[in-house]
Coordinates of N, CA and C in Angstrom, one line a residue:
M1 N -31.8 2.7 -12.1 CA -30.1 2.0 -11.3 C -30.2 0.9 -11.3
T2 N -29.8 0.1 -11.9 CA -29.7 -1.3 -11.8 C -29.6 -1.9 -10.3
V3 N -30.2 -3.2 -9.6 CA -29.1 -3.4 -7.9 C -28.5 -4.8 -9.0
L4 N -27.3 -3.8 -8.5 CA -27.1 -6.5 -7.9 C -26.8 -7.0 -6.9
D5 N -27.8 -8.2 -6.8 CA -27.8 -9.1 -5.2 C -26.3 -9.4 -5.4
A6 N -27.0 -9.9 -4.1 CA -25.4 -10.9 -3.4 C -24.6 -12.1 -4.1
R7 N -26.0 -13.0 -5.7 CA -24.9 -13.7 -6.1 C -24.9 -13.4 -7.1
A8 N -25.2 -11.8 -8.0 CA -24.9 -11.7 -8.9 C -23.3 -11.2 -8.5
L9 N -22.8 -10.3 -7.6 CA -22.0 -9.9 -6.7 C -20.3 -10.7 -6.7
N10 N -21.1 -11.7 -6.2 CA -20.2 -12.6 -6.1 C -19.9 -13.7 -7.6
R11 N -20.8 -13.5 -8.1 CA -20.2 -14.4 -9.4 C -19.1 -13.0 -9.7
A12 N -19.6 -11.8 -10.5 CA -18.3 -11.4 -11.1 C -16.8 -11.2 -9.7
T13 N -17.1 -11.4 -9.1 CA -15.4 -11.1 -8.4 C -14.8 -12.5 -8.2
L14 N -15.6 -13.7 -8.2 CA -15.3 -14.8 -8.9 C -14.6 -14.4 -10.3
A15 N -15.6 -14.7 -11.1 CA -15.1 -13.9 -12.6 C -14.2 -13.6 -12.9
R16 N -13.7 -11.9 -12.0 CA -12.8 -11.8 -12.5 C -11.3 -11.6 -11.7
Q17 N -11.4 -12.7 -10.1 CA -10.7 -13.1 -9.7 C -10.2 -14.5 -10.7
L18 N -10.7 -14.7 -12.1 CA -10.0 -15.9 -12.8 C -10.5 -17.9 -11.7
L19 N -11.1 -17.4 -10.7 CA -11.8 -18.5 -9.5 C -13.4 -18.9 -10.7
L20 N -14.2 -18.8 -11.1 CA -15.3 -20.2 -12.4 C -14.1 -20.4 -12.4
D21 N -13.3 -20.0 -13.5 CA -13.1 -21.1 -14.2 C -11.6 -20.8 -14.8
R22 N -10.7 -22.2 -14.5 CA -8.9 -21.6 -14.6 C -9.2 -21.1 -16.5
A23 N -7.7 -20.1 -16.6 CA -7.4 -19.5 -16.7 C -6.5 -19.3 -18.5
D24 N -6.7 -19.4 -18.9 CA -4.9 -20.3 -20.1 C -4.0 -18.2 -20.0
L25 N -4.3 -18.2 -19.0 CA -3.5 -16.8 -19.2 C -1.4 -17.0 -18.8
P26 N -0.7 -16.6 -19.4 CA 0.7 -16.6 -19.5 C 0.6 -15.9 -16.9
V27 N 1.6 -16.3 -16.3 CA 1.2 -16.1 -15.0 C 1.9 -15.0 -15.3
L28 N 3.3 -13.8 -15.3 CA 3.4 -12.1 -16.1 C 2.2 -12.3 -16.2
D29 N 1.0 -11.9 -17.0 CA -0.1 -11.5 -17.0 C -0.9 -11.6 -16.8
A30 N -1.0 -12.8 -15.8 CA -2.1 -12.7 -14.7 C -1.5 -12.2 -13.3
V31 N -0.1 -12.3 -13.6 CA -0.5 -11.8 -11.8 C -0.1 -10.4 -12.2
A32 N -0.4 -9.6 -13.3 CA -0.8 -8.3 -14.0 C -2.4 -8.2 -13.5
H33 N -3.3 -8.6 -14.0 CA -4.1 -8.6 -14.5 C -5.4 -8.4 -13.0
L34 N -4.2 -9.6 -11.7 CA -5.5 -9.5 -10.7 C -4.3 -8.4 -9.8
C35 N -3.3 -7.7 -9.9 CA -3.3 -6.2 -9.9 C -2.2 -7.1 -8.1
G36 N -1.5 -7.9 -9.0 CA -0.4 -8.3 -7.8 C -1.5 -9.8 -6.4
L37 N -0.5 -10.6 -5.8 CA -0.7 -10.8 -5.5 C -0.4 -11.1 -3.7
Q38 N -1.9 -10.8 -3.1 CA -1.3 -11.5 -0.9 C 0.5 -12.4 -1.4
A39 N 1.0 -11.6 -1.0 CA 2.2 -12.9 -0.6 C 3.0 -12.7 0.7
Q40 N 2.3 -12.3 2.3 CA 3.7 -12.0 3.1 C 3.8 -14.1 3.7
E41 N 2.3 -15.2 3.1 CA 3.1 -16.1 3.4 C 4.1 -16.7 2.2
P42 N 5.5 -16.5 2.2 CA 5.1 -17.1 1.3 C 5.1 -17.9 -0.5
Q43 N 4.6 -19.0 0.0 CA 4.5 -20.1 -0.9 C 3.1 -19.4 -1.2
E44 N 1.9 -18.2 -0.7 CA 1.2 -17.9 -1.0 C 0.1 -18.4 -2.8
P45 N 1.9 -17.3 -3.6 CA 0.9 -16.8 -4.4 C 1.4 -18.2 -6.1
F46 N 1.5 -19.1 -5.6 CA 1.8 -19.9 -6.0 C 0.6 -21.1 -6.3
I47 N 0.0 -21.1 -5.0 CA -2.2 -21.9 -4.2 C -2.4 -20.5 -4.8
G48 N -2.3 -19.6 -5.1 CA -3.3 -19.2 -6.0 C -3.2 -18.5 -7.3
L49 N -2.2 -19.1 -7.5 CA -2.0 -19.0 -9.9 C -2.3 -20.8 -9.6
W50 N -2.5 -21.5 -8.2 CA -2.2 -22.7 -9.1 C -4.0 -22.8 -9.2
S51 N -4.6 -22.1 -8.8 CA -6.1 -22.0 -8.5 C -6.7 -21.6 -9.8
R52 N -5.8 -19.8 -10.6 CA -6.7 -19.6 -11.2 C -5.6 -19.9 -12.3
L53 N -5.2 -20.4 -12.8 CA -4.1 -20.9 -14.0 C -4.5 -22.5 -14.7
R54 N -4.4 -22.9 -15.8 CA -4.9 -24.3 -16.4 C -2.6 -24.5 -17.3
A55 N -2.3 -25.5 -16.3 CA -0.9 -25.9 -16.2 C 0.0 -24.8 -15.9
F56 N -1.2 -24.5 -14.9 CA 0.2 -23.6 -14.1 C 1.2 -25.1 -13.0
E57 N 2.4 -24.1 -13.7 CA 3.4 -24.8 -12.9 C 4.8 -24.2 -12.4
P58 N 5.2 -24.0 -11.2 CA 4.7 -23.2 -9.8 C 7.1 -22.4 -10.3
T59 N 8.2 -22.9 -11.0 CA 9.2 -23.3 -11.5 C 8.9 -21.9 -12.7
V60 N 8.0 -20.9 -12.9 CA 7.7 -20.2 -14.3 C 7.6 -18.7 -13.3
L61 N 7.2 -19.1 -12.4 CA 6.8 -18.4 -11.2 C 8.4 -18.4 -10.1
S62 N 9.0 -18.9 -10.2 CA 10.0 -18.5 -9.6 C 11.2 -18.3 -10.4
D63 N 11.5 -17.9 -12.4 CA 11.8 -17.6 -12.8 C 11.9 -16.3 -13.0
L64 N 10.6 -16.1 -12.9 CA 10.2 -14.8 -13.0 C 10.7 -14.3 -11.5
L65 N 10.5 -14.3 -10.7 CA 11.1 -13.8 -9.8 C 13.0 -14.0 -10.0
T66 N 13.6 -14.8 -10.4 CA 14.8 -14.8 -10.3 C 14.6 -13.8 -11.5
G67 N 14.9 -13.8 -12.7 CA 14.6 -13.0 -13.4 C 14.0 -11.5 -13.3
R68 N 14.3 -10.9 -11.8 CA 13.3 -10.1 -12.1 C 11.8 -8.6 -12.9
R69 N 11.1 -9.7 -12.7 CA 9.7 -9.6 -13.8 C 8.6 -9.5 -12.9
V70 N 9.2 -10.7 -11.9 CA 8.4 -9.4 -10.0 C 8.3 -9.8 -9.9
V71 N 8.4 -8.9 -8.7 CA 8.8 -8.7 -7.2 C 8.7 -9.2 -6.4
R72 N 8.8 -9.2 -4.5 CA 8.6 -9.3 -3.2 C 8.7 -7.7 -2.8
T73 N 6.7 -7.0 -2.3 CA 7.7 -5.9 -1.9 C 6.1 -5.5 -1.2
H74 N 6.4 -5.1 0.2 CA 5.3 -3.9 0.7 C 4.6 -3.2 -0.1
L75 N 3.1 -3.4 -1.3 CA 3.0 -2.1 -1.4 C 1.5 -1.9 -0.5
M76 N -0.1 -2.9 -1.4 CA -1.6 -2.5 -0.9 C -1.1 -2.4 0.4
R77 N -1.6 -1.7 1.1 CA -1.9 -1.9 3.3 C -1.3 -1.8 4.2
R78 N 1.1 -1.8 3.8 CA 1.4 -2.1 4.1 C 1.5 -3.3 4.0
T79 N 1.3 -4.4 3.4 CA 1.2 -5.8 3.6 C 2.0 -6.2 1.9
V80 N 2.8 -7.0 2.6 CA 3.9 -7.4 1.5 C 2.6 -8.2 0.5
H81 N 3.2 -8.4 -0.7 CA 2.3 -8.4 -2.4 C 3.9 -9.0 -2.8
L82 N 3.6 -9.7 -4.3 CA 4.1 -10.0 -5.2 C 3.2 -9.7 -6.7
V83 N 3.6 -8.2 -6.8 CA 3.6 -7.7 -8.1 C 4.7 -7.5 -9.3
T84 N 4.0 -6.8 -10.4 CA 4.8 -6.6 -12.1 C 5.8 -6.0 -11.4
A85 N 7.4 -6.3 -12.2 CA 8.3 -4.6 -11.8 C 7.6 -3.3 -12.3
D86 N 6.8 -3.7 -13.2 CA 6.2 -2.3 -14.5 C 5.4 -1.7 -12.8
D87 N 4.4 -2.6 -12.0 CA 3.3 -2.3 -11.4 C 4.6 -1.6 -10.6
L88 N 4.9 -1.8 -10.2 CA 5.8 -1.7 -8.8 C 6.5 0.0 -9.2
L89 N 7.1 -0.5 -9.8 CA 7.5 1.2 -10.4 C 6.7 2.6 -10.5
A90 N 5.0 1.9 -11.9 CA 5.1 2.9 -11.7 C 3.4 3.2 -10.3
W91 N 3.5 2.6 -9.3 CA 2.3 2.1 -8.4 C 3.5 3.2 -7.0
R92 N 4.7 3.1 -6.6 CA 4.9 2.9 -5.6 C 5.2 3.9 -4.8
A93 N 5.4 5.3 -5.8 CA 5.2 6.9 -5.8 C 4.4 6.9 -4.9
R94 N 2.8 6.5 -5.4 CA 1.0 6.8 -4.9 C 1.3 6.4 -3.5
H95 N 1.8 5.2 -3.9 CA 1.8 4.5 -2.0 C 2.0 5.0 -1.1
D96 N 3.7 5.6 -1.0 CA 4.5 6.4 -0.1 C 3.9 7.2 1.2
A97 N 2.7 8.0 1.4 CA 2.5 8.2 2.0 C 1.2 7.6 2.7
M98 N 0.5 6.7 1.9 CA 0.0 5.9 2.9 C 1.2 5.2 3.5
L99 N 2.6 4.4 2.8 CA 2.9 3.5 3.6 C 4.7 3.8 5.1
R100 N 4.2 5.6 4.9 CA 4.3 6.1 6.4 C 3.9 6.1 7.0
Q101 N 2.9 6.4 6.4 CA 1.4 6.8 7.6 C 0.9 5.4 8.2
R102 N 1.0 4.5 7.9 CA 0.8 3.3 8.9 C 2.0 2.4 9.3
V103 N 3.4 2.6 9.3 CA 4.0 2.1 10.0 C 4.9 3.9 11.0
L104 N 3.5 4.6 11.0 CA 4.7 5.6 12.0 C 2.4 4.6 13.1
G105 N 1.7 5.0 12.6 CA 0.7 4.3 13.2 C 0.6 3.1 13.9
T106 N 1.9 2.2 13.9 CA 2.5 0.8 15.1 C 3.5 1.4 15.5
Y107 N 4.4 3.1 15.5 CA 5.3 2.9 16.3 C 5.6 4.7 16.1
R108 N 4.9 5.8 16.1 CA 5.0 6.8 15.9 C 6.1 7.3 17.5
R109 N 5.6 6.4 18.3 CA 5.8 6.8 19.8 C 8.0 6.8 20.1
E110 N 7.4 5.8 19.4 CA 9.0 5.3 19.0 C 9.4 6.5 18.0
L111 N 9.4 6.7 17.1 CA 10.3 7.1 16.3 C 10.2 8.7 16.3
E112 N 9.4 8.8 17.6 CA 8.8 10.2 17.6 C 10.3 11.5 18.0
G113 N 11.0 12.1 17.1 CA 11.8 12.8 17.2 C 12.6 12.3 15.8
V114 N 12.3 11.0 15.4 CA 13.7 11.4 14.4 C 12.7 11.5 13.3
D115 N 14.1 12.5 13.1 CA 14.1 12.8 11.0 C 13.3 12.3 10.2
L116 N 12.3 11.9 9.8 CA 12.2 11.0 8.4 C 13.1 11.4 7.6
G117 N 13.7 12.7 6.8 CA 14.6 12.9 5.6 C 15.6 12.9 5.8
E118 N 15.7 12.6 7.4 CA 17.5 12.3 7.4 C 17.6 10.2 7.7
L119 N 16.7 9.6 8.2 CA 16.4 8.2 8.3 C 16.7 7.0 7.3
A120 N 15.9 8.1 6.0 CA 15.3 8.0 5.0 C 17.3 7.9 3.8
A121 N 17.7 9.2 4.8 CA 19.2 9.3 3.8 C 20.6 8.2 4.3
A122 N 20.3 8.0 5.4 CA 20.8 7.6 6.6 C 21.0 6.0 5.5
G123 N 20.3 5.3 6.0 CA 19.2 4.8 4.8 C 19.6 4.2 3.3
R124 N 19.7 4.9 2.9 CA 20.4 4.7 1.5 C 21.9 4.5 1.4
E125 N 22.3 5.6 2.1 CA 23.9 5.7 2.3 C 24.0 4.3 2.6
V126 N 24.0 4.2 3.6 CA 23.6 1.5 3.5 C 24.1 0.8 2.3
M127 N 23.0 0.9 1.8 CA 21.9 0.3 0.9 C 22.8 1.1 -0.2
A128 N 23.9 2.1 -0.2 CA 24.3 2.2 -1.4 C 25.1 1.3 -2.8
D129 N 25.9 0.5 -1.1 CA 27.2 -0.9 -2.3 C 26.2 -1.2 -2.9
G130 N 25.2 -1.6 -2.9 CA 24.4 -2.8 -3.6 C 24.2 -4.0 -2.9
E131 N 24.4 -3.5 -1.3 CA 24.6 -5.2 -1.2 C 23.1 -5.7 0.1
P132 N 22.8 -6.8 -1.1 CA 21.4 -7.2 0.0 C 21.7 -6.8 1.6
R133 N 20.8 -6.7 2.4 CA 20.6 -6.8 3.8 C 19.5 -7.3 5.1
S134 N 18.7 -7.8 5.5 CA 18.6 -8.1 6.2 C 17.3 -6.5 6.7
M135 N 16.8 -6.2 7.2 CA 16.2 -5.4 8.3 C 17.0 -4.9 9.5
G136 N 17.3 -5.5 9.9 CA 17.4 -6.6 11.4 C 18.9 -5.5 10.7
D137 N 19.8 -5.7 9.6 CA 21.3 -5.4 9.5 C 21.5 -3.9 9.5
L138 N 20.4 -3.9 8.6 CA 19.8 -2.2 8.5 C 20.0 -0.9 8.8
A139 N 19.1 -1.8 10.0 CA 18.3 -0.7 11.0 C 19.5 -0.4 12.4
R140 N 20.5 -1.9 12.2 CA 20.9 -2.1 13.0 C 22.5 -0.7 12.8
A141 N 22.7 -1.2 11.3 CA 23.8 0.5 10.9 C 23.0 1.4 11.1
V142 N 22.4 2.0 10.7 CA 21.7 3.5 11.8 C 21.3 3.6 13.0
A143 N 21.5 2.6 13.5 CA 20.8 2.7 15.1 C 21.5 3.5 15.5
G144 N 22.5 3.9 15.1 CA 23.9 4.6 16.4 C 23.1 6.7 16.4
R145 N 22.6 6.5 15.3 CA 22.2 7.9 15.3 C 20.7 8.5 16.3
W146 N 20.0 7.2 16.2 CA 18.5 6.9 16.4 C 18.4 5.5 18.2
P147 N 19.5 5.4 18.6 CA 19.2 4.7 20.4 C 18.6 4.7 20.6
A148 N 17.7 5.7 20.9 CA 16.0 5.6 21.5 C 15.1 5.0 21.0
A149 N 15.3 4.9 19.3 CA 13.7 4.6 18.3 C 13.7 2.5 18.9
G150 N 15.2 2.4 18.7 CA 15.0 0.9 18.5 C 15.3 -0.4 16.6
T151 N 15.6 -1.1 16.9 CA 15.9 -1.3 15.8 C 15.0 -1.5 15.1
R152 N 13.9 -2.3 15.4 CA 12.0 -2.8 15.0 C 11.5 -1.7 14.4
P153 N 10.9 0.1 15.0 CA 10.8 0.8 14.4 C 11.5 0.9 13.3
L154 N 12.5 1.3 13.2 CA 12.9 1.9 12.5 C 13.4 0.8 11.6
G155 N 13.7 -0.3 11.3 CA 14.1 -1.1 10.1 C 12.7 -0.8 9.5
E156 N 11.3 -1.4 10.4 CA 10.1 -1.2 9.4 C 10.0 -0.4 8.7
M157 N 10.6 1.4 9.6 CA 9.7 2.6 8.4 C 10.8 2.4 7.5
L158 N 12.0 1.9 7.6 CA 13.3 2.1 6.2 C 12.5 0.8 5.3
V159 N 12.4 -0.4 5.6 CA 11.8 -1.2 4.3 C 10.4 -1.1 4.0
A160 N 9.9 -0.1 4.6 CA 8.9 -1.1 4.6 C 7.8 0.8 3.9
G161 N 8.4 2.0 4.7 CA 8.1 2.7 4.4 C 8.6 4.4 3.6
L162 N 9.7 4.0 4.1 CA 10.9 5.6 3.1 C 11.2 4.7 2.2
L163 N 12.2 3.6 2.4 CA 13.2 3.1 0.6 C 12.0 2.3 -0.1
P164 N 12.1 2.4 -1.4 CA 11.2 1.3 -2.6 C 12.2 -0.2 -2.5
M165 N 11.9 -0.8 -1.6 CA 12.4 -1.7 -2.3 C 12.0 -3.5 -1.7
V166 N 12.6 -4.1 -2.1 CA 12.0 -5.5 -2.7 C 12.8 -6.8 -1.9
Q167 N 11.9 -8.1 -1.9 CA 13.0 -8.9 -1.3 C 13.1 -9.6 -2.2
L168 N 14.6 -10.2 -1.7 CA 15.3 -10.9 -2.7 C 15.1 -12.8 -2.9
P169 N 14.4 -13.0 -4.1 CA 14.7 -14.8 -3.5 C 16.8 -15.0 -3.3
P170 N 16.4 -16.1 -2.2 CA 15.0 -17.4 -3.1 C 13.8 -16.5 -2.1
R171 N 13.7 -16.0 -1.0 CA 12.4 -15.9 0.0 C 11.4 -15.7 -2.3
G172 N 10.6 -16.7 -1.6 CA 9.3 -16.9 -2.4 C 9.3 -17.5 -3.4
L173 N 10.3 -18.3 -3.2 CA 10.8 -19.7 -4.8 C 10.2 -20.3 -4.3
W174 N 9.5 -20.9 -5.3 CA 8.5 -22.7 -4.4 C 9.4 -23.2 -4.2
R175 N 8.8 -24.0 -3.2 CA 9.2 -24.9 -2.3 C 11.0 -24.4 -0.8
T176 N 11.4 -23.3 -1.0 CA 12.3 -23.2 -0.7 C 11.7 -22.1 0.4
T177 N 12.8 -22.2 1.6 CA 12.6 -21.4 2.9 C 14.2 -21.2 3.1
A178 N 13.7 -18.9 2.8 CA 14.5 -18.2 3.6 C 13.7 -16.8 3.5
G179 N 15.2 -16.9 4.6 CA 15.2 -15.7 5.2 C 14.4 -14.1 4.4
V180 N 13.9 -13.2 4.9 CA 14.3 -11.8 4.1 C 15.5 -11.4 3.9
R181 N 16.0 -10.7 2.5 CA 17.5 -10.3 2.5 C 16.6 -8.8 1.6
Y182 N 16.9 -7.3 1.8 CA 16.4 -6.3 0.9 C 17.1 -5.8 0.5
A183 N 16.7 -5.0 -1.0 CA 17.8 -4.3 -2.2 C 16.8 -3.0 -2.7
L184 N 17.4 -2.3 -2.8 CA 16.6 -0.9 -3.3 C 16.1 -1.4 -4.1
V185 N 15.1 -1.1 -5.1 CA 13.9 -1.5 -6.1 C 15.0 -0.9 -7.2
S186 N 15.4 0.4 -7.5 CA 16.4 0.6 -9.0 C 18.3 0.0 -8.1
S187 N 18.4 0.0 -7.6 CA 19.8 -1.7 -7.7 C 19.2 -2.4 -8.6
W188 N 17.6 -3.9 -7.8 CA 17.8 -5.0 -8.6 C 17.5 -4.2 -10.2
L189 N 16.3 -3.8 -9.5 CA 15.4 -3.7 -10.9 C 16.2 -2.8 -12.4
G190 N 17.5 -1.9 -11.3 CA 18.4 -1.0 -12.3 C 17.6 -0.2 -13.7
R191 N 16.3 0.6 -12.4 CA 15.4 1.2 -12.7 C 14.8 1.5 -11.4
E192 N 14.5 3.1 -11.9 CA 13.7 4.2 -10.5 C 12.6 4.6 -10.9
I193 N 11.7 4.0 -9.5 CA 10.7 4.5 -9.4 C 9.9 5.7 -10.0
D194 N 9.1 5.3 -11.1 CA 8.1 6.7 -11.2 C 8.0 8.0 -10.4
P195 N 8.2 9.2 -10.6 CA 8.6 9.9 -9.5 C 6.3 10.6 -9.7
P196 N 6.7 11.3 -8.3 CA 5.3 11.7 -7.8 C 4.5 12.4 -9.6
V197 N 3.6 12.9 -9.9 CA 2.9 13.2 -10.9 C 1.9 14.8 -10.2
P198 N 2.6 15.7 -9.7 CA 2.1 16.2 -9.5 C 0.3 17.7 -10.5
D199 N -0.2 15.6 -10.4 CA -2.1 16.6 -11.7 C -2.7 16.2 -10.8
D200 N -3.9 17.5 -10.7 CA -4.8 17.3 -9.5 C -6.1 15.6 -9.6
A201 N -5.8 15.9 -10.6 CA -6.5 14.5 -11.6 C -6.6 13.2 -11.3
D202 N -4.9 13.2 -10.3 CA -4.1 12.1 -10.1 C -4.1 10.7 -11.7
P203 N -3.2 10.9 -12.0 CA -3.4 9.5 -13.1 C -3.0 8.0 -12.3
V204 N -1.9 8.4 -12.2 CA -1.8 6.7 -11.0 C -3.5 6.1 -10.9
G205 N -3.7 7.6 -9.6 CA -4.3 6.5 -9.2 C -6.1 6.9 -9.9
Q206 N -6.4 7.2 -11.2 CA -7.3 6.5 -12.3 C -6.4 5.4 -12.8
T207 N -5.0 4.8 -13.0 CA -4.6 3.7 -13.2 C -5.2 2.5 -12.8
L208 N -4.9 3.2 -11.4 CA -5.2 1.9 -10.3 C -6.9 1.5 -9.6
V209 N -7.7 3.0 -10.2 CA -9.2 2.3 -10.1 C -9.5 1.5 -11.4
R210 N -8.9 1.5 -12.5 CA -9.4 0.9 -13.5 C -8.7 0.0 -13.4
R211 N -7.5 -0.7 -12.5 CA -7.1 -1.7 -12.5 C -7.7 -2.9 -11.8
Y212 N -8.5 -2.0 -11.0 CA -8.8 -3.3 -9.7 C -10.2 -3.2 -10.4
L213 N -11.1 -2.3 -10.8 CA -12.6 -3.1 -11.2 C -12.3 -3.4 -11.8
A214 N -11.1 -4.0 -13.5 CA -11.4 -4.8 -14.1 C -11.1 -6.3 -13.5
A215 N -10.6 -6.0 -12.2 CA -10.2 -7.6 -10.7 C -10.8 -7.6 -10.1
F216 N -11.7 -6.8 -10.2 CA -12.4 -6.8 -8.5 C -13.9 -6.2 -9.1
G217 N -13.9 -5.5 -9.9 CA -15.6 -5.2 -9.5 C -16.2 -5.8 -10.3
P218 N -17.9 -5.0 -10.4 CA -18.6 -3.8 -8.9 C -17.9 -3.4 -8.1
A219 N -18.0 -2.5 -7.8 CA -17.1 -1.9 -6.3 C -17.3 -0.9 -6.4
A220 N -17.4 -1.0 -4.7 CA -18.1 1.0 -4.2 C -16.4 1.9 -4.1
S221 N -16.4 2.6 -3.3 CA -15.1 3.4 -3.3 C -14.4 3.0 -2.2
A222 N -15.3 2.5 -1.2 CA -14.9 2.2 0.1 C -14.1 1.1 -0.1
D223 N -14.2 0.1 -1.2 CA -13.8 -1.0 -1.2 C -12.8 -1.0 -2.4
L224 N -11.9 -0.1 -2.7 CA -11.0 0.5 -3.3 C -10.3 0.6 -2.4
R225 N -10.4 1.5 -1.2 CA -9.3 1.9 -0.2 C -9.3 0.9 0.5
A226 N -10.5 0.0 1.1 CA -9.8 -1.0 1.7 C -9.0 -1.9 1.1
W227 N -8.3 -1.7 -0.3 CA -7.9 -2.5 -1.0 C -6.3 -2.8 -1.6
C228 N -6.3 -1.7 -1.3 CA -5.5 -0.9 -1.7 C -5.1 0.3 -0.3
G229 N -5.8 0.4 0.9 CA -5.5 1.3 2.0 C -4.8 2.8 1.7
L230 N -5.2 3.5 0.2 CA -5.6 5.3 -0.2 C -6.2 5.6 0.5
A231 N -6.4 6.6 0.9 CA -7.8 6.9 1.5 C -7.5 8.6 0.5
G232 N -6.9 8.7 -0.5 CA -7.2 10.0 -1.1 C -6.9 9.7 -3.0
L233 N -8.2 9.1 -2.8 CA -8.7 8.3 -4.8 C -9.7 9.3 -5.0
P234 N -10.7 10.4 -4.0 CA -12.0 10.7 -4.9 C -11.3 11.3 -6.1
A235 N -10.2 12.0 -6.2 CA -10.1 13.4 -7.1 C -9.7 11.7 -8.3
A236 N -9.2 10.6 -9.0 CA -9.7 10.1 -9.1 C -10.8 9.2 -9.8
V237 N -11.5 9.1 -8.9 CA -12.8 8.9 -9.1 C -13.4 10.1 -9.5
S238 N -13.6 10.6 -9.6 CA -14.2 11.4 -9.7 C -14.1 11.6 -11.1
A239 N -12.7 11.9 -11.3 CA -11.6 12.9 -13.2 C -12.3 11.1 -14.0
L240 N -12.8 9.5 -13.6 CA -12.8 8.6 -14.3 C -14.4 8.7 -13.8
R241 N -14.9 9.6 -13.6 CA -16.6 9.1 -13.5 C -17.8 9.1 -14.8
E242 N -17.1 10.0 -16.0 CA -18.3 10.0 -16.7 C -17.8 8.4 -17.5
E243 N -16.5 8.0 -17.3 CA -16.7 6.5 -18.5 C -17.0 5.6 -17.4
L244 N -17.5 5.6 -16.5 CA -17.7 4.1 -15.5 C -19.1 4.4 -16.3
V245 N -19.4 3.3 -15.2 CA -21.2 2.8 -15.6 C -21.1 2.6 -13.7
A246 N -22.2 2.7 -13.3 CA -22.5 3.0 -11.9 C -24.1 1.4 -11.5
F247 N -24.1 1.1 -10.2 CA -25.4 0.3 -10.4 C -25.3 0.7 -8.2
R248 N -26.1 -0.1 -7.8 CA -26.8 -0.4 -6.5 C -26.4 -1.5 -5.9
D249 N -26.0 -2.1 -4.7 CA -26.0 -3.3 -3.8 C -27.7 -3.5 -3.2
E250 N -27.7 -3.9 -2.4 CA -29.1 -4.9 -1.3 C -29.1 -3.5 -1.2
R251 N -27.5 -2.8 -0.1 CA -28.2 -2.1 1.2 C -27.7 -0.7 0.7
G252 N -28.7 -0.2 -1.1 CA -28.3 0.6 -0.6 C -26.7 1.6 -1.1
R253 N -25.9 1.0 -1.9 CA -24.4 1.5 -1.9 C -23.7 2.0 -3.6
E254 N -23.7 2.8 -4.4 CA -23.2 2.7 -5.0 C -22.5 1.9 -6.0
L255 N -22.1 1.2 -6.6 CA -21.2 0.6 -7.2 C -20.8 1.0 -8.5
L256 N -19.3 0.8 -8.9 CA -18.8 1.4 -9.9 C -18.3 0.0 -10.6
D257 N -18.1 0.5 -12.0 CA -17.8 0.0 -12.9 C -16.9 -0.4 -14.5
L258 N -15.9 -0.9 -14.9 CA -15.6 -0.9 -16.3 C -17.3 -0.7 -17.6
P259 N -16.9 0.2 -18.0 CA -18.4 -0.2 -19.5 C -18.3 -1.4 -19.7
D260 N -17.5 -2.0 -20.1 CA -17.2 -3.4 -20.9 C -17.4 -5.1 -19.5

């Protein structure tokens, strides 16, 4: 099996990430190719895309946000990412369990005794009027039913774990400072997220594997888990193994990649 040294892997990752040479991609296509961009700091995606694209105009990305073609949302690893609207709709259900567990990992004690199904229903009822709300406003609206939990744990579970939500502009626009207001994905995009697929081969997971390798490969399964935060991808990797190629790194780890 071919062994790829650190330099080869460094070059491959930089090339896949469009960081060896600026690309002539449209902004929307670049966001899709990269599987989204880290966006905890609202201006980060602008710097990330300027570093990758020729003649990048920040206003184009701002227009994609206000035009609802890209969105800011909690997704991979429960951090805020800028992703295409289509990817959010396709991937969000596959991340549901991970998102809930990550919030519980921080607030398990505070949320003990809180029925998450009831909390989700209460949150949906508040958001049903279509009005954007801050996390604090949403949490205070339901806190009377769970006063012991505290508004921060309730709010984080609702906006990051239970309800598919997006952060609305002007948050994330170029050279704009704004607080975080949330809306349901269905309200903002006019479409529901794709439902979970009851398939042991994990077709959504397979798509994630292919897209990840196109943007970051060659990579080990552990690298994939570290990127998305999902532990349950072995079925997807197994289903794809025959179509993937394999290498080794200098530590002896198996690295997978797309055949082209």
